[in-house]
PDB file of C-alpha atoms in Angstrom:
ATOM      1  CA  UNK I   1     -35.600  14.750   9.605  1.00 97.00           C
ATOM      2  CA  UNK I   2     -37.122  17.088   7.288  1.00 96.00           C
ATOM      3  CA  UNK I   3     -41.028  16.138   6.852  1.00 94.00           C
ATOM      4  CA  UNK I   4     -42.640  17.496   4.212  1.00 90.00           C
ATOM      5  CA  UNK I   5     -45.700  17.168   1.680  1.00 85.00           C
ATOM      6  CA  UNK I   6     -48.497  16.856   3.970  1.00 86.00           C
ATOM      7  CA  UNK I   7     -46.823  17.337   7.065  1.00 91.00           C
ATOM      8  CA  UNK I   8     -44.293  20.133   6.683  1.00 92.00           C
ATOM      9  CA  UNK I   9     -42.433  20.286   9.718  1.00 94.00           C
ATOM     10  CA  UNK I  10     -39.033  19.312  10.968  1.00 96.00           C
ATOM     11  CA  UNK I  11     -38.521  15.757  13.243  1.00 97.00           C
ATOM     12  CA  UNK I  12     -35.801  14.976  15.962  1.00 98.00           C
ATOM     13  CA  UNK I  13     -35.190  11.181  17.582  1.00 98.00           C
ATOM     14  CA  UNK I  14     -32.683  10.412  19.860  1.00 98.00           C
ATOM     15  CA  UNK I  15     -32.187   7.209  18.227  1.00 97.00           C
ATOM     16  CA  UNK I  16     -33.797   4.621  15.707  1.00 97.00           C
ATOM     17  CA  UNK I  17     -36.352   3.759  18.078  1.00 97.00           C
ATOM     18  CA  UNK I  18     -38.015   7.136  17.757  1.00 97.00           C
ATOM     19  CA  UNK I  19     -37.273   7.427  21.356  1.00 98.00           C
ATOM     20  CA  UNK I  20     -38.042  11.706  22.835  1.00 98.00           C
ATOM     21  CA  UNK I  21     -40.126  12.413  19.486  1.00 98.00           C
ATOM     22  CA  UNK I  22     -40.165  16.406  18.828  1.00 97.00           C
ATOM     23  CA  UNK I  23     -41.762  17.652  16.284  1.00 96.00           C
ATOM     24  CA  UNK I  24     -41.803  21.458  15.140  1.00 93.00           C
ATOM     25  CA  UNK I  25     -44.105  21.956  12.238  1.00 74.00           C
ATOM     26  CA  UNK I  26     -46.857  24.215  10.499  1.00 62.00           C
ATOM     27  CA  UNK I  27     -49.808  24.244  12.129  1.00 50.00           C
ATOM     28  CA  UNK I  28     -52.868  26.568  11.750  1.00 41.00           C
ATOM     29  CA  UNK I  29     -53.361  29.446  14.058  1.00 40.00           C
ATOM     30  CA  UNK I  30     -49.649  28.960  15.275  1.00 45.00           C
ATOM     31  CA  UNK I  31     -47.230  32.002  15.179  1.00 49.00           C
ATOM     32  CA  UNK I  32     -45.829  32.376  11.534  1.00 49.00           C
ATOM     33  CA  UNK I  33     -42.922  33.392  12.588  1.00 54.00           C
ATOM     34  CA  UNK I  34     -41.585  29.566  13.141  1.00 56.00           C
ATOM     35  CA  UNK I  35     -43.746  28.330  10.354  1.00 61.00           C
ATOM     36  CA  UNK I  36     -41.540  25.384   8.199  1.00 73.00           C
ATOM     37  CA  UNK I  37     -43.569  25.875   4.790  1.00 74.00           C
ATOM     38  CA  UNK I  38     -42.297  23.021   2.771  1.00 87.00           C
ATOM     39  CA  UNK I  39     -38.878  21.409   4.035  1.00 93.00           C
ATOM     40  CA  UNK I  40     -36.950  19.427   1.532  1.00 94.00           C
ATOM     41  CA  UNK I  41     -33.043  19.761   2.916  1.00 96.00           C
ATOM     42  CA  UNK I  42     -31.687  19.703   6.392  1.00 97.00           C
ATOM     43  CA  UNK I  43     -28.322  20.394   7.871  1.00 98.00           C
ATOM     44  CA  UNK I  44     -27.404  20.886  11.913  1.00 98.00           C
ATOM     45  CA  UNK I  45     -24.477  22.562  12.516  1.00 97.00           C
ATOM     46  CA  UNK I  46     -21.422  21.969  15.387  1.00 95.00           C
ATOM     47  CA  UNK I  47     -23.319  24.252  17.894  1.00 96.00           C
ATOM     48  CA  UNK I  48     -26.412  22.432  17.193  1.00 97.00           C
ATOM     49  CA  UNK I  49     -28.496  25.241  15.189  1.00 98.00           C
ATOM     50  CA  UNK I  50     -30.631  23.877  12.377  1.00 97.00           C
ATOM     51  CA  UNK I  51     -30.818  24.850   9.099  1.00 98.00           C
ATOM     52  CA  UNK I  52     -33.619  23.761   6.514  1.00 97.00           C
ATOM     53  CA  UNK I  53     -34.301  24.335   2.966  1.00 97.00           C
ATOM     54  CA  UNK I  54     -37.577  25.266   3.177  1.00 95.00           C
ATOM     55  CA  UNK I  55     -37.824  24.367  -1.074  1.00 93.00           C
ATOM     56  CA  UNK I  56     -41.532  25.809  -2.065  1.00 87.00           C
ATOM     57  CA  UNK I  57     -43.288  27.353   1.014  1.00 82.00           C
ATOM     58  CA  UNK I  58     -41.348  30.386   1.182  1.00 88.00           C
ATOM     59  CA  UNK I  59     -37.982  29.842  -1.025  1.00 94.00           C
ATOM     60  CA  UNK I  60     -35.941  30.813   1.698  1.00 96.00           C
ATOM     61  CA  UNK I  61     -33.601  29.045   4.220  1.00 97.00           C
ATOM     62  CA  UNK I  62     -34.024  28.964   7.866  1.00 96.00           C
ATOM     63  CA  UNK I  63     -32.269  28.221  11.161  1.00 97.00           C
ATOM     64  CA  UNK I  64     -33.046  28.122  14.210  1.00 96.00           C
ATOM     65  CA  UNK I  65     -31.397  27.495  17.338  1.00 97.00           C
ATOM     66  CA  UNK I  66     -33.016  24.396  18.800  1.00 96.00           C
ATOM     67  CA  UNK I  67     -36.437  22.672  18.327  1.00 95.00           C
ATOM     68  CA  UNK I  68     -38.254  25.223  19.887  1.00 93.00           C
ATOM     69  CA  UNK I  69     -37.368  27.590  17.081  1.00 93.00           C
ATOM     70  CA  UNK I  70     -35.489  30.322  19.239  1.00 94.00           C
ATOM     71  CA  UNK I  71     -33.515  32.474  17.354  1.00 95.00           C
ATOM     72  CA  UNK I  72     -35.820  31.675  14.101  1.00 94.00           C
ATOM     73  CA  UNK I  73     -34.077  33.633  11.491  1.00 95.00           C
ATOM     74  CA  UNK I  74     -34.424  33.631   7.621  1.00 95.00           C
ATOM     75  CA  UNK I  75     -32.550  34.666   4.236  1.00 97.00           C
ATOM     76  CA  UNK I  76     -34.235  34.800   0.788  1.00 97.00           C
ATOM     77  CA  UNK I  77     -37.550  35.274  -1.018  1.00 96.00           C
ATOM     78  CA  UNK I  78     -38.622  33.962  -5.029  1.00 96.00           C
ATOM     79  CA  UNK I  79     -36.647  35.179  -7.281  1.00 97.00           C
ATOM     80  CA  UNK I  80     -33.835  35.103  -9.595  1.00 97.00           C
ATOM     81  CA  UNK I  81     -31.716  37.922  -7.843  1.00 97.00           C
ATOM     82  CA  UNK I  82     -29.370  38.435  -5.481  1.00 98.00           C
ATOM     83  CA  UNK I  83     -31.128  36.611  -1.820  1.00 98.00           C
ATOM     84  CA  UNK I  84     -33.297  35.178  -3.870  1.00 98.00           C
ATOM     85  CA  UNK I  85     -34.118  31.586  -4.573  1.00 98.00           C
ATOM     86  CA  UNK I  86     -36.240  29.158  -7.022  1.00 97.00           C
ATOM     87  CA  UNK I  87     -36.936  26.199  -4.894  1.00 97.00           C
ATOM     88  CA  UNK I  88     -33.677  25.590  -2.832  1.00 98.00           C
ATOM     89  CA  UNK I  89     -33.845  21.884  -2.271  1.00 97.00           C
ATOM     90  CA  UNK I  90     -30.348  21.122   0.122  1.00 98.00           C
ATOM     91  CA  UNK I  91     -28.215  23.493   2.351  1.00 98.00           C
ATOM     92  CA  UNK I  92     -24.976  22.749   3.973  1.00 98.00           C
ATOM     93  CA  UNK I  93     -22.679  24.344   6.283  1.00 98.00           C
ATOM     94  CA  UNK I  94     -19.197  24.193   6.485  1.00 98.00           C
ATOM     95  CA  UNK I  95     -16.761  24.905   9.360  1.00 95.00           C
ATOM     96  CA  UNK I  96     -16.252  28.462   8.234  1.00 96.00           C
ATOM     97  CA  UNK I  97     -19.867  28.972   9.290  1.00 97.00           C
ATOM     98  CA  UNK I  98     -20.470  29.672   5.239  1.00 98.00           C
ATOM     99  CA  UNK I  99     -23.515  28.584   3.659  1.00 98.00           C
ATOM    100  CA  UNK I 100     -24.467  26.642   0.677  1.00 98.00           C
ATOM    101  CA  UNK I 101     -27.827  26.279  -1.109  1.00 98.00           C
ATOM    102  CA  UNK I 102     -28.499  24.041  -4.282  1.00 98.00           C
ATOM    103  CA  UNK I 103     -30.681  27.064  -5.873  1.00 98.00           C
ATOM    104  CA  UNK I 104     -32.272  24.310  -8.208  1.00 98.00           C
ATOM    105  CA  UNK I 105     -34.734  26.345 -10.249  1.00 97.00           C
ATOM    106  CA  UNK I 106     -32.242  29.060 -10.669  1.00 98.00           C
ATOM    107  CA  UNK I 107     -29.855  26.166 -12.077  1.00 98.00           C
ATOM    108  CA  UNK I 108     -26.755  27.528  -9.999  1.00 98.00           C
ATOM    109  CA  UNK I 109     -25.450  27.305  -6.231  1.00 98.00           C
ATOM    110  CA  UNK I 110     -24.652  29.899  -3.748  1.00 98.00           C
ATOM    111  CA  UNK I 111     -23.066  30.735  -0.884  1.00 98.00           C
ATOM    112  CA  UNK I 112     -22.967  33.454   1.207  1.00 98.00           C
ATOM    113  CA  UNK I 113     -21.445  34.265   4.960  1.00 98.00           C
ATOM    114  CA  UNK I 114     -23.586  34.137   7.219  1.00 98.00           C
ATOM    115  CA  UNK I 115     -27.893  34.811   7.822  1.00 98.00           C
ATOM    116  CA  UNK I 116     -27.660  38.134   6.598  1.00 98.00           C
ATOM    117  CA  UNK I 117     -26.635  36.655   3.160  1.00 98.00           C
ATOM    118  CA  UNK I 118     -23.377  38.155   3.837  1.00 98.00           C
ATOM    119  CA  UNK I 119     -20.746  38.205   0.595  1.00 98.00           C
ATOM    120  CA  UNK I 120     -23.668  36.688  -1.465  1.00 98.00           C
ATOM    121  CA  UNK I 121     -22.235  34.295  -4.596  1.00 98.00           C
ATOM    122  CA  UNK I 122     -23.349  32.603  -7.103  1.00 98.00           C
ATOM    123  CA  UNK I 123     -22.356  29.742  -9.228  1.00 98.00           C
ATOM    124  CA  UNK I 124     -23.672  28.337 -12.599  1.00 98.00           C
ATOM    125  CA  UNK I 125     -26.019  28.627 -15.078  1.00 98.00           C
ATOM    126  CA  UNK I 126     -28.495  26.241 -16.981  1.00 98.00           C
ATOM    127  CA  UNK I 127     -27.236  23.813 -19.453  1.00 97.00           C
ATOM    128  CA  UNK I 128     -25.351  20.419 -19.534  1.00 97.00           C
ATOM    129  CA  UNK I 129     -22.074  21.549 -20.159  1.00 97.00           C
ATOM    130  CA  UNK I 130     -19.282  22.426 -17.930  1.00 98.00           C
ATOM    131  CA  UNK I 131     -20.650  25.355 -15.106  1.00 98.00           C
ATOM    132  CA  UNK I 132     -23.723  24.631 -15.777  1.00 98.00           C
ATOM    133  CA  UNK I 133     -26.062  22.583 -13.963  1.00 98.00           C
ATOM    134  CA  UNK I 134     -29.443  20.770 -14.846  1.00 98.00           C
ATOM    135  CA  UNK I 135     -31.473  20.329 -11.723  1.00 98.00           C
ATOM    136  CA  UNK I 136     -28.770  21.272  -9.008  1.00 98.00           C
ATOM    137  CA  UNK I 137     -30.031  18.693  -5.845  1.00 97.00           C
ATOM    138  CA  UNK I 138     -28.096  17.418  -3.125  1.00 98.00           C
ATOM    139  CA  UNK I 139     -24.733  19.242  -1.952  1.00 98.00           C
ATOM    140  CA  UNK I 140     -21.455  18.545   0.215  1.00 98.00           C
ATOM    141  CA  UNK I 141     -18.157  20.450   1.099  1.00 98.00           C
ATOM    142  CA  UNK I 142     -15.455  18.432   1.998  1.00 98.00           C
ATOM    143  CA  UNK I 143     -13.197  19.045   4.621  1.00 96.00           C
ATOM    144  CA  UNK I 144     -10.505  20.742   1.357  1.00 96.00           C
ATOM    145  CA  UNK I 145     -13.160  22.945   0.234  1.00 97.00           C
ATOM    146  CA  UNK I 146     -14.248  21.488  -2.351  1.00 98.00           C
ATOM    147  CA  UNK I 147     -17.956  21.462  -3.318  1.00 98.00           C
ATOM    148  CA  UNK I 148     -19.983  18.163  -4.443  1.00 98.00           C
ATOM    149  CA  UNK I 149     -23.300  18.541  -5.898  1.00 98.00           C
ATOM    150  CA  UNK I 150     -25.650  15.896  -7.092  1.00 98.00           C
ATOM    151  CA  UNK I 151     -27.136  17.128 -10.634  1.00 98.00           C
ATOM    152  CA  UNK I 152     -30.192  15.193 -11.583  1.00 97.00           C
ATOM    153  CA  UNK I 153     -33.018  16.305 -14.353  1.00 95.00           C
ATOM    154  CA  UNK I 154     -35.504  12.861 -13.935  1.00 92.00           C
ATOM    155  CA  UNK I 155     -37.777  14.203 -17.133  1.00 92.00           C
ATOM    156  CA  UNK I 156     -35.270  14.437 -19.660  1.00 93.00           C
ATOM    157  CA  UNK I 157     -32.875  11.497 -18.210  1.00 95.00           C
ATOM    158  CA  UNK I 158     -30.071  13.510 -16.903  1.00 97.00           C
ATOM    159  CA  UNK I 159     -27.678  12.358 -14.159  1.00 98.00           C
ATOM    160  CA  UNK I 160     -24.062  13.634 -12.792  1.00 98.00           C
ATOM    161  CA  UNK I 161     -22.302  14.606  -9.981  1.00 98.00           C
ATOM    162  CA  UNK I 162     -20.474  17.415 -10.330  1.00 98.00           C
ATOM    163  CA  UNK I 163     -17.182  18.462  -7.821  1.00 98.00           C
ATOM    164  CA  UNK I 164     -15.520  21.802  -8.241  1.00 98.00           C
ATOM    165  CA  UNK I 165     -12.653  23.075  -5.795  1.00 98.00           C
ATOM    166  CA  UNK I 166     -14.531  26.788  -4.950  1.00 98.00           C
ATOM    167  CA  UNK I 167     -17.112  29.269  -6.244  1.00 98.00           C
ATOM    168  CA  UNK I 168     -15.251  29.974  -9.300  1.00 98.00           C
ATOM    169  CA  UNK I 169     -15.520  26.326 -10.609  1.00 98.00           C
ATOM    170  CA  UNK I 170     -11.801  25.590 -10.822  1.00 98.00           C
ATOM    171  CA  UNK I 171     -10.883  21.925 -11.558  1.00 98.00           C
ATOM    172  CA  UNK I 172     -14.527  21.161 -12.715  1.00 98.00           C
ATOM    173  CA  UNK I 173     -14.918  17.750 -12.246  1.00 98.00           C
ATOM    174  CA  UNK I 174     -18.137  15.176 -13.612  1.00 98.00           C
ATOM    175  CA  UNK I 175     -19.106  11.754 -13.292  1.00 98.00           C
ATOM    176  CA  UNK I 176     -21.881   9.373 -14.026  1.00 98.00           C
ATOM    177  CA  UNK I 177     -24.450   9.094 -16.992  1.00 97.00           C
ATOM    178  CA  UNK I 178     -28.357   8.281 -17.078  1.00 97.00           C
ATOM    179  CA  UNK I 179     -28.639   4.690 -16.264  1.00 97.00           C
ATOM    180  CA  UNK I 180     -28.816   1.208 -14.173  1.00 96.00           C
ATOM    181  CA  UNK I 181     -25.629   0.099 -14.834  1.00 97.00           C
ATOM    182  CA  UNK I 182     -22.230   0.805 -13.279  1.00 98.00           C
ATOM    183  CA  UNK I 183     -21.310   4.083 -12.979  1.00 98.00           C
ATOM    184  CA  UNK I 184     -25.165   5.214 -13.918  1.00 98.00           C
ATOM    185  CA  UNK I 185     -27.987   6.738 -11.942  1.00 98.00           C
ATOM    186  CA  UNK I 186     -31.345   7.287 -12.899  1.00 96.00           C
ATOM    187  CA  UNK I 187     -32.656  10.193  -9.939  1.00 95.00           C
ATOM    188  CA  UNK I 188     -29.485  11.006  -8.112  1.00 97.00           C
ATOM    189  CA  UNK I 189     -30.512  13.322  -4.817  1.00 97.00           C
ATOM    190  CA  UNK I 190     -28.499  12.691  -1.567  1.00 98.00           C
ATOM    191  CA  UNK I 191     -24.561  13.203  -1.407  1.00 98.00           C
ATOM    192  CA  UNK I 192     -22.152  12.443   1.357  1.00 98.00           C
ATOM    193  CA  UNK I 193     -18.322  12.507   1.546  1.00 98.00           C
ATOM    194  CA  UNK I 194     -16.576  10.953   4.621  1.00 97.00           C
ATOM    195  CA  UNK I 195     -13.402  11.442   6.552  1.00 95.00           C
ATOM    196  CA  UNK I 196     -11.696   8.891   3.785  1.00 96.00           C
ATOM    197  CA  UNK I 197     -13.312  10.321   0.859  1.00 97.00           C
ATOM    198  CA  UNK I 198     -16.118   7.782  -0.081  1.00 98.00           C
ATOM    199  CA  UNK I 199     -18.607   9.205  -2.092  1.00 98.00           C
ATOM    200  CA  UNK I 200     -22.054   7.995  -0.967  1.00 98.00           C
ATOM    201  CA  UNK I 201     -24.952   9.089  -3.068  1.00 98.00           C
ATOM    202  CA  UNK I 202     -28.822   7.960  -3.218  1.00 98.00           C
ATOM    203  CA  UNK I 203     -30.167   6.977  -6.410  1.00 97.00           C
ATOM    204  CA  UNK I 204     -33.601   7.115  -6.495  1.00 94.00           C
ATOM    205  CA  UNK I 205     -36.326   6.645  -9.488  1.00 90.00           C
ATOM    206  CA  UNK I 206     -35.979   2.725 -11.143  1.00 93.00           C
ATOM    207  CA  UNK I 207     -32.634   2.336  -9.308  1.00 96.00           C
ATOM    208  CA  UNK I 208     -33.616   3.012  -5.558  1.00 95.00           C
ATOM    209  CA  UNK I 209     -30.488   2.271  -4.096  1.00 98.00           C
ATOM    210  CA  UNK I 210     -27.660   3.482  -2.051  1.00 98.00           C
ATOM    211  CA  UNK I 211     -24.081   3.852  -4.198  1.00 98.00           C
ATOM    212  CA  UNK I 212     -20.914   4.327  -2.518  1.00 98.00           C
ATOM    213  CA  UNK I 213     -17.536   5.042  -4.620  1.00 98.00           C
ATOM    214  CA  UNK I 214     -14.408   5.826  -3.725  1.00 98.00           C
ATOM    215  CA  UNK I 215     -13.307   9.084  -5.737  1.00 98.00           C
ATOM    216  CA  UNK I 216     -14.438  10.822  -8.379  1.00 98.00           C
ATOM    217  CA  UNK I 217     -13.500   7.995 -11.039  1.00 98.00           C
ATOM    218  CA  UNK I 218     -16.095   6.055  -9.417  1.00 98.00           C
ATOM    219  CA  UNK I 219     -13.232   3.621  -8.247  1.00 98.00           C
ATOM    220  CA  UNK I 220     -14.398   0.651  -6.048  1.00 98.00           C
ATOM    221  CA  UNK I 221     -18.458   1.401  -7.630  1.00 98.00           C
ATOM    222  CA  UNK I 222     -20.391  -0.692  -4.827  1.00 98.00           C
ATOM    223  CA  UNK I 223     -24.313  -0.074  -4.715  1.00 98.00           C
ATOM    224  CA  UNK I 224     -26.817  -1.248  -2.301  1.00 98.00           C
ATOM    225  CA  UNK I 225     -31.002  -1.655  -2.298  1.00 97.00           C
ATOM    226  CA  UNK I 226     -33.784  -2.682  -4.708  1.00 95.00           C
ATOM    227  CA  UNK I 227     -36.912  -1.175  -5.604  1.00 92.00           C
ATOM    228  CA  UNK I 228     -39.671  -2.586  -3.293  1.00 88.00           C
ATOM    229  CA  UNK I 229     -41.700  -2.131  -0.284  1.00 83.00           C
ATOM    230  CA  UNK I 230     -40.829  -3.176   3.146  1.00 77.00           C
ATOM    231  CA  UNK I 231     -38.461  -5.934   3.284  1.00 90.00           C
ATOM    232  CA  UNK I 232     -34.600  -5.906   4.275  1.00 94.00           C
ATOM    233  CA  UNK I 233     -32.727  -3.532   1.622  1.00 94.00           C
ATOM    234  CA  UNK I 234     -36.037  -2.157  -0.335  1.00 93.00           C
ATOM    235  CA  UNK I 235     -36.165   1.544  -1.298  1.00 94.00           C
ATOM    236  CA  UNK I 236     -38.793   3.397  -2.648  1.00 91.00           C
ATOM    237  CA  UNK I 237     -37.071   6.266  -2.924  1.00 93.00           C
ATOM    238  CA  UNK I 238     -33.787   6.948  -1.435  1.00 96.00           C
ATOM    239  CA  UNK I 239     -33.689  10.922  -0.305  1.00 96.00           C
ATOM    240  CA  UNK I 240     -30.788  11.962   2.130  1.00 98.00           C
ATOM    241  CA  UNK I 241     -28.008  10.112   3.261  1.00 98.00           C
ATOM    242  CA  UNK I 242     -25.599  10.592   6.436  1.00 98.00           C
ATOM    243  CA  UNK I 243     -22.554   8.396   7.206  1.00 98.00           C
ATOM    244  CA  UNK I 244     -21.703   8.683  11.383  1.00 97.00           C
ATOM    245  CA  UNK I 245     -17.968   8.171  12.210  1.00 96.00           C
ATOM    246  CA  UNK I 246     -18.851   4.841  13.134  1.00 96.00           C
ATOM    247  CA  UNK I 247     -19.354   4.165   9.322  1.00 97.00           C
ATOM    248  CA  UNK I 248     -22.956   3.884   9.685  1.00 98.00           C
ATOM    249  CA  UNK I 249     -25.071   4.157   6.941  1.00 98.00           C
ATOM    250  CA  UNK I 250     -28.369   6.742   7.456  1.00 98.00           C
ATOM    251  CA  UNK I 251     -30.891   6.928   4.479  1.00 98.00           C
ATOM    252  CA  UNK I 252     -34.447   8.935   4.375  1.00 96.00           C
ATOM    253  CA  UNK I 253     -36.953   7.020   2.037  1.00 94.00           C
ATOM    254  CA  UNK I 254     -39.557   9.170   0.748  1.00 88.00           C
ATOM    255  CA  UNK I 255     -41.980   6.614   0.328  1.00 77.00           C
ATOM    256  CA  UNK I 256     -45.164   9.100  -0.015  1.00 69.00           C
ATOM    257  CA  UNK I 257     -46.901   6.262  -1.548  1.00 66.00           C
ATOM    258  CA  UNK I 258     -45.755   2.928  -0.217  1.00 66.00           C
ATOM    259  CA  UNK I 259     -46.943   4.263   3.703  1.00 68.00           C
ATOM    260  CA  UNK I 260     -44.790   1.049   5.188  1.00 70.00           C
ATOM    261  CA  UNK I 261     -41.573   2.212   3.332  1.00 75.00           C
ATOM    262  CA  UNK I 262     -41.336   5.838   4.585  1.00 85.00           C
ATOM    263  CA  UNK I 263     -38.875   6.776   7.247  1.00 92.00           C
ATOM    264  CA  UNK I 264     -35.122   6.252   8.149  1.00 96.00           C
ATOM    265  CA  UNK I 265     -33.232   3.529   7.765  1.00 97.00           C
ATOM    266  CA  UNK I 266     -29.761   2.392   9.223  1.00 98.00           C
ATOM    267  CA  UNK I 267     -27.185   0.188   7.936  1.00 98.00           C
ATOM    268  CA  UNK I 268     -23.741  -0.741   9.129  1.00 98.00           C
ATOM    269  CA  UNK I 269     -22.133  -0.854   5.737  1.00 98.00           C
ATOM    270  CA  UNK I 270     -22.913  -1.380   2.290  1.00 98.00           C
ATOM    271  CA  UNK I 271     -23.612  -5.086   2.864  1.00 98.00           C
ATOM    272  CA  UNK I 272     -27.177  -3.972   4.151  1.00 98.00           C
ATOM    273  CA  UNK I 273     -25.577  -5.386   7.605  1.00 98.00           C
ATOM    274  CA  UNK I 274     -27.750  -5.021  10.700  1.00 98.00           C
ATOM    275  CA  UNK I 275     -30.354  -3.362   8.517  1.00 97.00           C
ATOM    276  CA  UNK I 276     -33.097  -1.058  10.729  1.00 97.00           C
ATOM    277  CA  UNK I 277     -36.077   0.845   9.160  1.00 95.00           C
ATOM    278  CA  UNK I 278     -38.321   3.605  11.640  1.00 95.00           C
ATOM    279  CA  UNK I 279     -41.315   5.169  11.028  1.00 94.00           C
ATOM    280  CA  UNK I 280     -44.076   4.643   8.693  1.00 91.00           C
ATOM    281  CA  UNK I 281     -46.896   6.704   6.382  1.00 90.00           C
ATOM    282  CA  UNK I 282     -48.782   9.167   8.662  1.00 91.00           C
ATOM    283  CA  UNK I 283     -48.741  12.779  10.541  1.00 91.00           C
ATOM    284  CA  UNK I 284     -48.715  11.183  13.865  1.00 93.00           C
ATOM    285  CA  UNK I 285     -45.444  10.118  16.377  1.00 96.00           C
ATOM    286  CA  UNK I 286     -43.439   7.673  14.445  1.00 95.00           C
ATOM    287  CA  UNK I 287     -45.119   8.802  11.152  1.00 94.00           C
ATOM    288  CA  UNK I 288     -43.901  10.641   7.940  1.00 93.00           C
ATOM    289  CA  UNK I 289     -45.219  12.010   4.796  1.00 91.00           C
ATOM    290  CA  UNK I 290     -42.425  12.807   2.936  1.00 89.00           C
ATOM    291  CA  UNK I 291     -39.302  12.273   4.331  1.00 92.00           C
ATOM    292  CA  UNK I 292     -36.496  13.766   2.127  1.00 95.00           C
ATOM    293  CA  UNK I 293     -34.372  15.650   4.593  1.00 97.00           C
ATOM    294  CA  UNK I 294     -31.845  13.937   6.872  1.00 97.00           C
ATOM    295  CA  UNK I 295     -28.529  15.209   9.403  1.00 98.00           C
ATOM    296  CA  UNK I 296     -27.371  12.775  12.631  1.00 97.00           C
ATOM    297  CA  UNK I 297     -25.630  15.435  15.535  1.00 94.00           C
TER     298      UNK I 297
END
């Protein structure tokens, strides 16, 4: 789990017990060479390495080879440029070993090879219209290729999610509209696609609620949660999502001011079935401050 606000640092459980807590975060007076400035996204590769979005503390993405930080490497700096970034808020690897970062201030996505920033590309610009993004969140890249990204401006009521087939854009693809009703978000931010192609996405803000779909028509539109703090199926608000190959349902609520709310919850399906919330407000063991990114190995 990706901790930030207060705590910046980066969380692992073994399970939804909170069972072998680790926690790797900034501290002061600790070497700053395995400092996590202000994690927002999270992704852990096949092999186990971590990768986090670290959005405002230093613009840059990091991995790391366990939760000791060995191997602690870095790409990026603020900036518009080429390895540059304005507040990267997701990253996502896919089994190429090829990297993608929702460059969110910069409006646009990129990828590049490897840690080096390898083959460096960019996609998008700002704007509403087609190859353009608004507030570029949460990204996936299904096992075709193709890239999902969750596109979400809160302050001027702007909500999509947008799937092209490469870096290029081809067969840009958009669905949704600012909302509460079907086939409407109101603060999209998590995406995942499984084996099948369900589309699960968080919709945070008013909504706070998980929505599952099963293409990109928004065919079998099936949405779970309520706004509200700490009974079965309340959300404050929904950050990260992970589906196991079980069909489990993992969601990160970033409930930085409802302390009981704010943690990881599990679900068996989109009935809210065998429903399991961990952790609460804090900096302690079992505590978070913001918890916004989420990845099960």
């Amino acid at each position: 789990v990706a901790d930030g606000l207060n705590n910046d640092r980066i969380v692992r459980i073994d399970d939804m017990c909170g069972t072998n807590w680790v926690a790797l975060q900034n501290e002061p007076g600790t070497d700053v060479a395995t400092t996590v400035g202000s994690p927002e996204g999270l992704f852990v590769d096949g092999a186990g390495k971590i990768y986090v979005a670290d959005t405002f503390g230093g613009n840059q993405i990091i991995r790391m080879d366990d939760m000791t930080g060995t191997n602690w490497t870095t790409v990026g700096s603020v900036g518009s440029g080429a390895l540059e970034f304005n507040a990267p808020k997701n990253v996502f690897v896919d089994g190429g070993g090829h990297i993608y970062v929702t460059d969110s201030f910069n409006y646009r996505i990129v990828r590049m090879d490897d840690m080096t920033g390898k083959n460096w590309t960019t996609f998008g610009t700002r704007g509403t219209g087609v190859d353009q993004f608004s507030v570029p969140t949460g990204i996936f890249v299904d096992g075709a290729g193709r890239i999902y990204v969750t596109d979400s401006d809160v302050a001027n009521e702007f909500d999509r999610v947008v799937r092209i087939d490469d870096m290029t854009g081809t067969n840009w693809t958009t669905f949704g509209t600012n909302g509460s009703g079907v086939n409407q978000f109101s603060a999209l931010w998590g995406i995942f696609v499984d084996s099948a192609g369900h589309i699960y996405l968080t919709d945070a803000g008013a909504n706070a609620r998980v929505v599952r779909m099963d293409d990109m028509n928004g065919t079998n539109w099936t949405t779970y949660g309520t706004f509200g703090e700490g009974a079965v199926g309340d959300f404050f608000s929904p950050a990260s999502i992970f589906v196991d190959d079980s069909g489990r349902i993992y969601v990160v609520d970033a409930a930085y001011t409802y302390p009981t709310d704010n943690g990881v919850v599990r679900m068996d399906d989109m009935t809210g079935k065998n429903w399991i919330r961990f952790g609460k407000g804090g900096s302690g063991v079992g505590e978070f401050s913001q918890a916004t990114g989420l990845w099960v190995h």
